[in-house]
Tab-separated table of C-alpha atoms in Angstrom:
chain	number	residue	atom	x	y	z
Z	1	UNK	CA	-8.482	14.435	-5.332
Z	2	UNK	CA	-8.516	10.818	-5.418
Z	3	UNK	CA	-11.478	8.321	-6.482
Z	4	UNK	CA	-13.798	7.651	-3.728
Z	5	UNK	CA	-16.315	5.688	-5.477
Z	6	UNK	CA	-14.059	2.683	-6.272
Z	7	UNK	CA	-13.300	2.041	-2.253
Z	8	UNK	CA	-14.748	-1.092	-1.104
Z	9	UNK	CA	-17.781	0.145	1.278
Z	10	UNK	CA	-16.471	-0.019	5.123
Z	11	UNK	CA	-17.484	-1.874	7.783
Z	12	UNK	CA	-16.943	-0.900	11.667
Z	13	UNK	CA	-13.235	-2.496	12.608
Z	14	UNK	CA	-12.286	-2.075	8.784
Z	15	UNK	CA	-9.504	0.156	9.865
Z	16	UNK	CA	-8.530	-1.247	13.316
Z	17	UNK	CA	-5.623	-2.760	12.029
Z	18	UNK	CA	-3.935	-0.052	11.283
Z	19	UNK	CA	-3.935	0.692	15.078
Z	20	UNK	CA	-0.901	-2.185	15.095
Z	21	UNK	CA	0.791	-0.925	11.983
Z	22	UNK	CA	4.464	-1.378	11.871
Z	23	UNK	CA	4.396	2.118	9.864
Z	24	UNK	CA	2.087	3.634	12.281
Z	25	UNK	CA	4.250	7.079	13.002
Z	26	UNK	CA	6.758	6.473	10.739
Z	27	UNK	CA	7.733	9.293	8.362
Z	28	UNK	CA	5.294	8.749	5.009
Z	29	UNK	CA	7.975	9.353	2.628
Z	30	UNK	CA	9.643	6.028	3.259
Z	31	UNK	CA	6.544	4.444	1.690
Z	32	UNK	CA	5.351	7.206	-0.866
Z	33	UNK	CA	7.519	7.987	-4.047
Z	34	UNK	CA	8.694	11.528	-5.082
Z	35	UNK	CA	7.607	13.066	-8.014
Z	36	UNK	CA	10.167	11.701	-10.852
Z	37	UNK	CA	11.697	9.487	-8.814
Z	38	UNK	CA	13.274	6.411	-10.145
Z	39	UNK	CA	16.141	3.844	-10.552
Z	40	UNK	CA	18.480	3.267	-7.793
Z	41	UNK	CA	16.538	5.960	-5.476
Z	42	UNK	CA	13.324	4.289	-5.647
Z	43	UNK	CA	14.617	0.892	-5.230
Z	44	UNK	CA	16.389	1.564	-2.094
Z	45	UNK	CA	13.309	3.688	-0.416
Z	46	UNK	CA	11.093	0.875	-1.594
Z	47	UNK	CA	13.615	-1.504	0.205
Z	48	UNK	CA	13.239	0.528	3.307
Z	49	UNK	CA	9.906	0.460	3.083
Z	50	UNK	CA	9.261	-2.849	2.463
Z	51	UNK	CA	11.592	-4.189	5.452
Z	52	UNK	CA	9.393	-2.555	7.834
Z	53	UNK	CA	6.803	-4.259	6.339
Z	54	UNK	CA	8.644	-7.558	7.188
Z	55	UNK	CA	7.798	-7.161	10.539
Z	56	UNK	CA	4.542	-6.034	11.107
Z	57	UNK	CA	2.062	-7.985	12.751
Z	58	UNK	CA	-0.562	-6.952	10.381
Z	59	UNK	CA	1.181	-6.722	7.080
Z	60	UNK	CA	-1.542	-9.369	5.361
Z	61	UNK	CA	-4.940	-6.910	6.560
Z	62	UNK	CA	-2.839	-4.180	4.819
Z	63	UNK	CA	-2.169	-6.191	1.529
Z	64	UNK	CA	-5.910	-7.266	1.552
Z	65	UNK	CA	-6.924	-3.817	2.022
Z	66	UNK	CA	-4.236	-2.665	-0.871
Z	67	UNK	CA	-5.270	-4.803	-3.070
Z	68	UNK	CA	-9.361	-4.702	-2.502
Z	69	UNK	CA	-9.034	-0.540	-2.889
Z	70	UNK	CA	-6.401	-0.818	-6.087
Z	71	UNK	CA	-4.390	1.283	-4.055
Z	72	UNK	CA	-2.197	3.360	-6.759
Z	73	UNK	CA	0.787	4.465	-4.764
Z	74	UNK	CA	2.995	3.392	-2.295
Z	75	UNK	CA	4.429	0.259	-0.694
Z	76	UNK	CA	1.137	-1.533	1.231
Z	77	UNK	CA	1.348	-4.899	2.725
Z	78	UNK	CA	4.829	-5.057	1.886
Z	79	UNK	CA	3.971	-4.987	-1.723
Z	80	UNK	CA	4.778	-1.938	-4.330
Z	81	UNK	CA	2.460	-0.923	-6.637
Z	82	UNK	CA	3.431	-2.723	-9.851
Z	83	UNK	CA	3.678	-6.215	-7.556
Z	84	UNK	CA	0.513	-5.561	-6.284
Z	85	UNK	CA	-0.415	-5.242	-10.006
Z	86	UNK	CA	0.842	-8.346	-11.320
Z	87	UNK	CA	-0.500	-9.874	-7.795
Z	88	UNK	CA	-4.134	-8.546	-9.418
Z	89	UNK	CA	-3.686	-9.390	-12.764
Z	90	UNK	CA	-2.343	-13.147	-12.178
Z	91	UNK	CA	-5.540	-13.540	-9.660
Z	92	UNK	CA	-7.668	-12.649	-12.724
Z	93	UNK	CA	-6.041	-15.330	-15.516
């Protein structure tokens, strides 16, 4: 079970945008990585994942969500996880 505690606290409309996600029915495995998975595989499913991200009309409330949570896995806001990483990291120096 995942970390609760670290989740920013919500606010009402904190999760309205997700309403008018480009991902919104989409099958979750597109944006979630396989156990083990890795090389070519990964960067293709990433790819996938990342170019419906290109068009969603509220790809930056997902990143600032992503990156406010330290979201751990998947592709959010268009970003993987070690981007959204350095993304962290560089805001920090």
């Amino acid at each position: 079970m995942g970390e609760i505690r670290r989740l920013p606290e919500l606010r009402e409309g904190d999760w309205d945008w997700q309403m008018s996600a480009a991902c919104r029915g989409q099958d979750t495995a597109t944006f979630y990585h396989p156990e083990n998975e890795r090389g070519p595989s990964r960067a293709r499913r990433e790819m996938q994942a990342k170019a419906v991200c290109s068009g969603c009309p509220v790809v930056q409330s997902c990143l600032r969500w992503a990156l406010a949570a330290r979201e751990p896995y998947g592709v959010w806001g268009g970003l993987s996880v070690e981007e959204r990483e350095r993304l962290i990291t560089a805001r920090s120096a």
